[in-house]
Short mmCIF file of C-alpha atoms and ligand atoms in Angstrom, two decimals:
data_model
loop_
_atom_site.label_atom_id
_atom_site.label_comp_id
_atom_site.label_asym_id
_atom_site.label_seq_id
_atom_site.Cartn_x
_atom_site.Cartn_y
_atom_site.Cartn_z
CA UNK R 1 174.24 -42.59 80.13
CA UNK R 2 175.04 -45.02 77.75
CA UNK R 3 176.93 -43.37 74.53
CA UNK R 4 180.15 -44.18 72.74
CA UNK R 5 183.00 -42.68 74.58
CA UNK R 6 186.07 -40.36 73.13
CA UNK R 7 189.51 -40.48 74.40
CA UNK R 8 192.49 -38.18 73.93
CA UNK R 9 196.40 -40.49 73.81
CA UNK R 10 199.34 -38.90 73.48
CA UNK R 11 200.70 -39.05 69.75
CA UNK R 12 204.26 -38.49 70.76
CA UNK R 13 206.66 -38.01 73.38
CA UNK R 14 207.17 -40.22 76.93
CA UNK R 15 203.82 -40.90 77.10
CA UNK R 16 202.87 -42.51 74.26
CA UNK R 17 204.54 -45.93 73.71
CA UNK R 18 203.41 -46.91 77.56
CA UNK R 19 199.64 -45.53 76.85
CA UNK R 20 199.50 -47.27 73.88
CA UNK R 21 200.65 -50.56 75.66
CA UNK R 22 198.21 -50.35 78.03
CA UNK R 23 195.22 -50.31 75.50
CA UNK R 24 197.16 -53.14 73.77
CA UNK R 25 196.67 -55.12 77.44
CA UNK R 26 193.50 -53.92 77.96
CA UNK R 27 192.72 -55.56 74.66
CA UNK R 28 191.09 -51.96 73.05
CA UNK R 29 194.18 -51.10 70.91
CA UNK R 30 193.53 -48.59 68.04
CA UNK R 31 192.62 -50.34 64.48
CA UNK R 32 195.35 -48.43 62.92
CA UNK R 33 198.04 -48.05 64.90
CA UNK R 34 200.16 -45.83 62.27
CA UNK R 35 202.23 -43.21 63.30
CA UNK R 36 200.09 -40.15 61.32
CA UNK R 37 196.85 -41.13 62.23
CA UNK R 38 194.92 -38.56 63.71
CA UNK R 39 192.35 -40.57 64.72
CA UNK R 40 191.08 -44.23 64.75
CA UNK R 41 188.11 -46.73 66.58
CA UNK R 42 189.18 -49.33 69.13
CA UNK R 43 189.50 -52.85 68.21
CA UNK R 44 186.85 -54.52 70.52
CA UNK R 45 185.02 -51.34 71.87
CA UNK R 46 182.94 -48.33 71.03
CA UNK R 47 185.37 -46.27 71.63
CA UNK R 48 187.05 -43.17 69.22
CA UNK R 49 190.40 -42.53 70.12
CA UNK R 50 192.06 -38.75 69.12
CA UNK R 51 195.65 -38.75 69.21
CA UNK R 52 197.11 -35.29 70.49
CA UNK R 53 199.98 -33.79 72.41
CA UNK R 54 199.99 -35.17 76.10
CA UNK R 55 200.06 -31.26 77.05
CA UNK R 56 196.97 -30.76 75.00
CA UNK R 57 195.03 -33.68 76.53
CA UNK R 58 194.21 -31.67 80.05
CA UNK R 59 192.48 -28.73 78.07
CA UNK R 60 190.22 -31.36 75.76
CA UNK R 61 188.95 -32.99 78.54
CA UNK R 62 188.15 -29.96 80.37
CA UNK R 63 186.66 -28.20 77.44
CA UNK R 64 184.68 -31.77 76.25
CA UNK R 65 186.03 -32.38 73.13
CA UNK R 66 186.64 -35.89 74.05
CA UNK R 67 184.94 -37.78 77.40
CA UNK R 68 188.82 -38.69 78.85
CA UNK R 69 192.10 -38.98 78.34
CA UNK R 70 195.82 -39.97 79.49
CA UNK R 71 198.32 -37.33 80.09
CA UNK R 72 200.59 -36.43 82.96
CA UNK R 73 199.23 -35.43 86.42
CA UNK R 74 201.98 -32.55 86.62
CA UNK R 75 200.26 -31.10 83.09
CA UNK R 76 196.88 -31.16 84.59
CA UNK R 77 197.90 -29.55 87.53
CA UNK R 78 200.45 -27.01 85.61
CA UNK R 79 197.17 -26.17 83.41
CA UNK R 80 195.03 -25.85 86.43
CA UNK R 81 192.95 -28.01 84.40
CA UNK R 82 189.40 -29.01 85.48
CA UNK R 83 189.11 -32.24 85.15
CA UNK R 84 188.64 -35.44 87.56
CA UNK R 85 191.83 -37.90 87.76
CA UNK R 86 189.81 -41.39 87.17
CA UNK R 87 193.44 -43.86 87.69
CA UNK R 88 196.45 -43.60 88.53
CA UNK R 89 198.55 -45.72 85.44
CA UNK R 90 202.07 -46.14 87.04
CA UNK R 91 204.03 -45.25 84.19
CA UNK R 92 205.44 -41.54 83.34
CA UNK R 93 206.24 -41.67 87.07
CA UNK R 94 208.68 -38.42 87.75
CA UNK R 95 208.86 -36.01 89.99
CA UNK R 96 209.24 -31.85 89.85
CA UNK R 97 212.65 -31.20 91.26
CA UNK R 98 214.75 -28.06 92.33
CA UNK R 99 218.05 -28.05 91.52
CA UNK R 100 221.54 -25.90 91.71
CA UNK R 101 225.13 -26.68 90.00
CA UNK R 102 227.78 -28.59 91.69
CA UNK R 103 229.61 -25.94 93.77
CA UNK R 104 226.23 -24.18 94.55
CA UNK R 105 225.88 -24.33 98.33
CA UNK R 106 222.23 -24.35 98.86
CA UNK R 107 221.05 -28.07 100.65
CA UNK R 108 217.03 -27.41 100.40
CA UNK R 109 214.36 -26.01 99.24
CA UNK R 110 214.37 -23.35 101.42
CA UNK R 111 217.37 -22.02 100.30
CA UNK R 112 216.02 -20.88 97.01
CA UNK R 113 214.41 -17.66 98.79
CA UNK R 114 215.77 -14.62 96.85
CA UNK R 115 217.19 -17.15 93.74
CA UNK R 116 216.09 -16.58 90.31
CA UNK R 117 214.77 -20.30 89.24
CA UNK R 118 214.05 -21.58 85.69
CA UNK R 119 211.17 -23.45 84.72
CA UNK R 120 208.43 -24.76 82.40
CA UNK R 121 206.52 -25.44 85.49
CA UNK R 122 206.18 -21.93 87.18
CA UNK R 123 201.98 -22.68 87.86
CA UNK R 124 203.28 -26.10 90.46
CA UNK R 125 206.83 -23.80 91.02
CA UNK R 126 204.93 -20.84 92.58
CA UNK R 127 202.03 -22.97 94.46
CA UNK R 128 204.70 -24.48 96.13
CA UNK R 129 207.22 -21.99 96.97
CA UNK R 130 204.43 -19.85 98.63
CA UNK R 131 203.41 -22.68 100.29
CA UNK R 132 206.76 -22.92 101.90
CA UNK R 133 206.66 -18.94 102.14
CA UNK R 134 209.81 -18.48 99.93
CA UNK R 135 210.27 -15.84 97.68
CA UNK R 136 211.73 -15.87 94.40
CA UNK R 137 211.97 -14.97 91.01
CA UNK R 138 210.45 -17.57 88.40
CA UNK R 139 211.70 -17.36 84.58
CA UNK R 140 209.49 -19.30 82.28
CA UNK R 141 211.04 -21.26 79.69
CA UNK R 142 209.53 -23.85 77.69
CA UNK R 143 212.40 -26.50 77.14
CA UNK R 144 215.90 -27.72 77.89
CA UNK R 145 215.45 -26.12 81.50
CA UNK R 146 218.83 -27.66 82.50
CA UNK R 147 220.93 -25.47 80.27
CA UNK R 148 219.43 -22.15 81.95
CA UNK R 149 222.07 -21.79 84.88
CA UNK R 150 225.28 -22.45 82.25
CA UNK R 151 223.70 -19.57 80.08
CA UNK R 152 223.33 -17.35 83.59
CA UNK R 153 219.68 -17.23 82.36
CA UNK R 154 219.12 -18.32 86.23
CA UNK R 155 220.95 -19.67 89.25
CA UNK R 156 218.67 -23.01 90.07
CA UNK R 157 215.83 -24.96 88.14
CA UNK R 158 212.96 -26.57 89.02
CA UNK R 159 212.16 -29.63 86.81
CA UNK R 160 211.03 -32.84 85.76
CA UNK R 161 213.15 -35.60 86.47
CA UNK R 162 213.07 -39.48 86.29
CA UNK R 163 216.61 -40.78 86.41
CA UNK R 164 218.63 -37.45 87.27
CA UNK R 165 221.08 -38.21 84.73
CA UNK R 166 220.07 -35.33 82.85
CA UNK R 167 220.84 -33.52 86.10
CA UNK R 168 224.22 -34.99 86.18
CA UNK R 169 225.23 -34.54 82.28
CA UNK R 170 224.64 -30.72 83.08
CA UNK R 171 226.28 -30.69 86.23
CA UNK R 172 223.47 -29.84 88.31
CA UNK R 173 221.91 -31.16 91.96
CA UNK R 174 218.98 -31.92 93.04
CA UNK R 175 217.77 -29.93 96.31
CA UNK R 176 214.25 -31.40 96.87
CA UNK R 177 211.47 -32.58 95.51
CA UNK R 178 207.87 -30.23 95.30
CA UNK R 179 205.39 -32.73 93.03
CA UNK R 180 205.17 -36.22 92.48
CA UNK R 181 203.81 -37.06 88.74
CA UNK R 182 202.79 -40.25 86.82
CA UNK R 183 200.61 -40.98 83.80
CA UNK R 184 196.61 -40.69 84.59
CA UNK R 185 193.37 -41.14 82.96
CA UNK R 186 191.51 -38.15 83.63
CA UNK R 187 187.77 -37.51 82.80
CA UNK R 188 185.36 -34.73 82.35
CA UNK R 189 183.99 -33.48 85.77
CA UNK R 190 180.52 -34.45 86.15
CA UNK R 191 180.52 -37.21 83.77
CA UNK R 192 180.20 -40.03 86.70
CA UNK R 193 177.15 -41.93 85.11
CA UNK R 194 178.87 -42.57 81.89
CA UNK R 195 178.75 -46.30 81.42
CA UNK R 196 181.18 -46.72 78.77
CA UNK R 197 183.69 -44.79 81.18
CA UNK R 198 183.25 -46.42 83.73
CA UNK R 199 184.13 -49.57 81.93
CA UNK R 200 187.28 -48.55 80.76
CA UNK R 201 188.12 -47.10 83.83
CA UNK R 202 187.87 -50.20 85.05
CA UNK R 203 189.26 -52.25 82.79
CA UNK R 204 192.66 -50.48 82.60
CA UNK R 205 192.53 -50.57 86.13
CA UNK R 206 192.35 -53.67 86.13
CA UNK R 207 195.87 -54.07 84.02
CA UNK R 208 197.46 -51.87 86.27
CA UNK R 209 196.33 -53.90 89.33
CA UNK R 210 197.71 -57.08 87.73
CA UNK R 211 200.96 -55.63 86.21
CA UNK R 212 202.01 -55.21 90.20
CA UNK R 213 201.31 -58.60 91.06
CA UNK R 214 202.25 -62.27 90.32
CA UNK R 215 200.17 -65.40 90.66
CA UNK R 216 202.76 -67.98 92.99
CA UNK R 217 202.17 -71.53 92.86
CA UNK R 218 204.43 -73.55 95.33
CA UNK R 219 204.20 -77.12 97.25
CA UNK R 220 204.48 -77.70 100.99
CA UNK R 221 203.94 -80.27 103.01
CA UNK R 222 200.93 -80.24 105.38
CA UNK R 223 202.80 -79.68 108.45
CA UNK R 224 204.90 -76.70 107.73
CA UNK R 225 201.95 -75.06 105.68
CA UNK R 226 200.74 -72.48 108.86
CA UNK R 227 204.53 -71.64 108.51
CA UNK R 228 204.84 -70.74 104.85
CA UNK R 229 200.86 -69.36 104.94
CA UNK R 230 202.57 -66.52 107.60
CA UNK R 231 205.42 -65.30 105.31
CA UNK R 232 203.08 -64.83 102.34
CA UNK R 233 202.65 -61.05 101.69
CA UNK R 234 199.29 -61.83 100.31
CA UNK R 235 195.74 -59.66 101.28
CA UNK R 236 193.48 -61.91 100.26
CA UNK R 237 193.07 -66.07 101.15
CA UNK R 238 195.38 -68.12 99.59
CA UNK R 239 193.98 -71.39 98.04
CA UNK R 240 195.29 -74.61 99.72
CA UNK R 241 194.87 -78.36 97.71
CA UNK R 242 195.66 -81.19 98.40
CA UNK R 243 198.27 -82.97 95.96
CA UNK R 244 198.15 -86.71 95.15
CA UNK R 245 201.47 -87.13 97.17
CA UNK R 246 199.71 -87.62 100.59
CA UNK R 247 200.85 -84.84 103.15
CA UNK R 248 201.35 -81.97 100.66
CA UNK R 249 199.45 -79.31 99.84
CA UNK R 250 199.65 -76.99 96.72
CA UNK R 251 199.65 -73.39 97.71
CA UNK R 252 198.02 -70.50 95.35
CA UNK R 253 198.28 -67.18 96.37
CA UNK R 254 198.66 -63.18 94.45
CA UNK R 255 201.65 -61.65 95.76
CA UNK R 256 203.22 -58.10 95.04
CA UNK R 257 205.62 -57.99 92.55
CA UNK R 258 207.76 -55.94 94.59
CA UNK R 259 207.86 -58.76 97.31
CA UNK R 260 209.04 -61.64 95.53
CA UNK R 261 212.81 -61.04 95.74
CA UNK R 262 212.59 -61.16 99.53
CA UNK R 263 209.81 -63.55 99.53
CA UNK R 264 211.67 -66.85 97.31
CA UNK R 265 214.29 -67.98 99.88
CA UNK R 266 211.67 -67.35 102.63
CA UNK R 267 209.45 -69.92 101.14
CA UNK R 268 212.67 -72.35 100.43
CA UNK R 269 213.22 -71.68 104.47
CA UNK R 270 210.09 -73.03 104.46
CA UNK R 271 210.50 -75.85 102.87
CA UNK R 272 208.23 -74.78 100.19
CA UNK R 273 209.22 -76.61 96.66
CA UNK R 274 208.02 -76.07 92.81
CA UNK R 275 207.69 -72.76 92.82
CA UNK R 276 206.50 -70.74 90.03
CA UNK R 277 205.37 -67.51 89.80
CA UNK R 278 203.20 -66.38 86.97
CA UNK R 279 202.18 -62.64 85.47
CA UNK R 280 198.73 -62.07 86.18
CA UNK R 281 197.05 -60.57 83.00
CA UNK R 282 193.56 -58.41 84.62
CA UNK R 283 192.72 -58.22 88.63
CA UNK R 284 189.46 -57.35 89.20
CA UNK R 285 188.89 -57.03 93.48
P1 LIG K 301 206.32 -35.38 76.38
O1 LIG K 301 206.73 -33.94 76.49
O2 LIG K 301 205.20 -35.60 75.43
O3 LIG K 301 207.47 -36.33 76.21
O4 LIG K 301 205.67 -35.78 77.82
C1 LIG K 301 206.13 -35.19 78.94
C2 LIG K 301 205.42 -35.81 80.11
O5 LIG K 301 206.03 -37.07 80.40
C3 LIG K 301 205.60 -34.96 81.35
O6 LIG K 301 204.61 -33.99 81.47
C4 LIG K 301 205.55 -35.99 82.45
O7 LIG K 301 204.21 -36.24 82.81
C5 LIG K 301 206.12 -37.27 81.80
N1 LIG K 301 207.53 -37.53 82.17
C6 LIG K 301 207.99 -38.65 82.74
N2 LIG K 301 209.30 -38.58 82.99
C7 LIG K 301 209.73 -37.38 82.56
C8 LIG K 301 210.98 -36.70 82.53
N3 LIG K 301 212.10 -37.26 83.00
N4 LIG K 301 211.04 -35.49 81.97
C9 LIG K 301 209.94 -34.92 81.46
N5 LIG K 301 208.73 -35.50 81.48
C10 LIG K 301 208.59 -36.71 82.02
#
């Protein structure tokens, strides 16, 4: 099916600077970027963006209003929303925590059977709990969670954290984690032979591939090069060229991010020299 596509952002809150990034990157930012629009057309695509709350975005998509959206996976699965998670984005990364005050003894989970817990999350909260087969009392409140055992609304909380200095400044614990969240792209269900969504899909996927890697460039001479190839973190072939210098090679390869603290003085062990490493800007496998 080839038809322009709609897509819900977030218009505030966590999620919006990062989501609007990432169309920046992709190169399909909105043509008017202002802070009241409601609505606006991508720069360099058919594509009609809505800007809503990121709790509202689950329930759009479901319902069809727009084709797909970004919003946070613990909102789509707090909804119970219907909808089909098309990419992970690695931002909004949090988790749903449980946690007591300082001189509370529980350790775990577990020891929240019989408690009376506080949370804006009590659809994930409950799925959980019974899960585990604890039983306990869930109070529903829709904001600043961490105040609820100071006020004796409840004795623990379970809650979104990213730091845990919110924790801290309210001198609560954490005592586990139950749900693992991060921003996604989600999509109507059903919707798989929508062209233009499966080339944004792609696209931003793309951007997210890329932001987690770096392009290296380094020199090493011919005879150490089976040594250097083997500390290389790399999945795919690295290129190898010859230099004008005789016996040295130039080495191209696309390395994790996340490696190449570790992965510098093992090249310099290596002998390796000019090394650069560059941000990579789309990764298509
Ligand atoms: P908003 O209420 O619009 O700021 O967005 C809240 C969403 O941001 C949540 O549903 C999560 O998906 C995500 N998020 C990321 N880190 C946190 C955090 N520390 N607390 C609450 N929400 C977070």
């Amino acid at each position: 099916m080839n038809r322009r596509l709609t897509m819900a952002l977030p218009s505030k809150g966590r999620l919006r600077e990062p989501s609007w990034a990432l169309l920046e990157a992709s190169g399909v930012a909105p043509q008017e970027p202002g802070e009241r629009v409601l609505q606006a057309h991508c720069r360099n695509a058919d594509i009609d963006l809505l800007f809503v709350r990121a709790d509202d975005v689950p329930e759009y998509v479901q319902d069809g209003v727009v084709d797909c959206g970004i919003t946070g996976l613990d909102l789509v699965y707090e909804r119970e929303s219907d909808v089909e998670v098309l990419l992970r984005l690695g931002f909004g990364t949090c988790s749903l925590q449980a946690a007591v005050s300082m001189e509370d003894d529980a350790t775990s989970i577990d020891d929240l059977a019989g408690r009376r817990i506080a949370t804006s999350h009590p659809r994930i909260a409950a799925k959980v709990l019974a899960e585990r087969g604890i039983k306990a009392e869930l109070v529903r409140v829709a904001g600043s969670v961490e105040i609820s055992p100071r006020l004796g609304l409840a004795d623990a909380i379970i809650d979104l954290v990213s730091t845990g200095s919110t924790l801290r400044t309210n001198g609560l614990r954490s005592i586990g984690v139950l749900f693992e969240s991060e921003a996604v792209l989600v999509g109507r269900k059903g919707s798989t032979d929508h062209v233009a969504r499966q080339t944004l899909t792609m696209v931003l996927g793309s951007v997210i591939n890329a932001r987690a890697n770096r392009y290296l460039l380094c020199n090493v001479k011919k005879d150490r090069l089976s040594e250097a190839l083997a500390v290389l973190p790399t999945t795919g072939s690295p290129t190898v060229m010859d230099l004008a210098t005789p016996g040295v090679v130039a080495v191209h390869a696309l390395v994790p991010a996340a490696d190449i603290w570790s992965l510098l003085p093992k090249l310099e062990a290596c002998g390796a020299s000019s090394i650069l490493t560059l941000p990579v800007e789309r990764m298509v496998p």
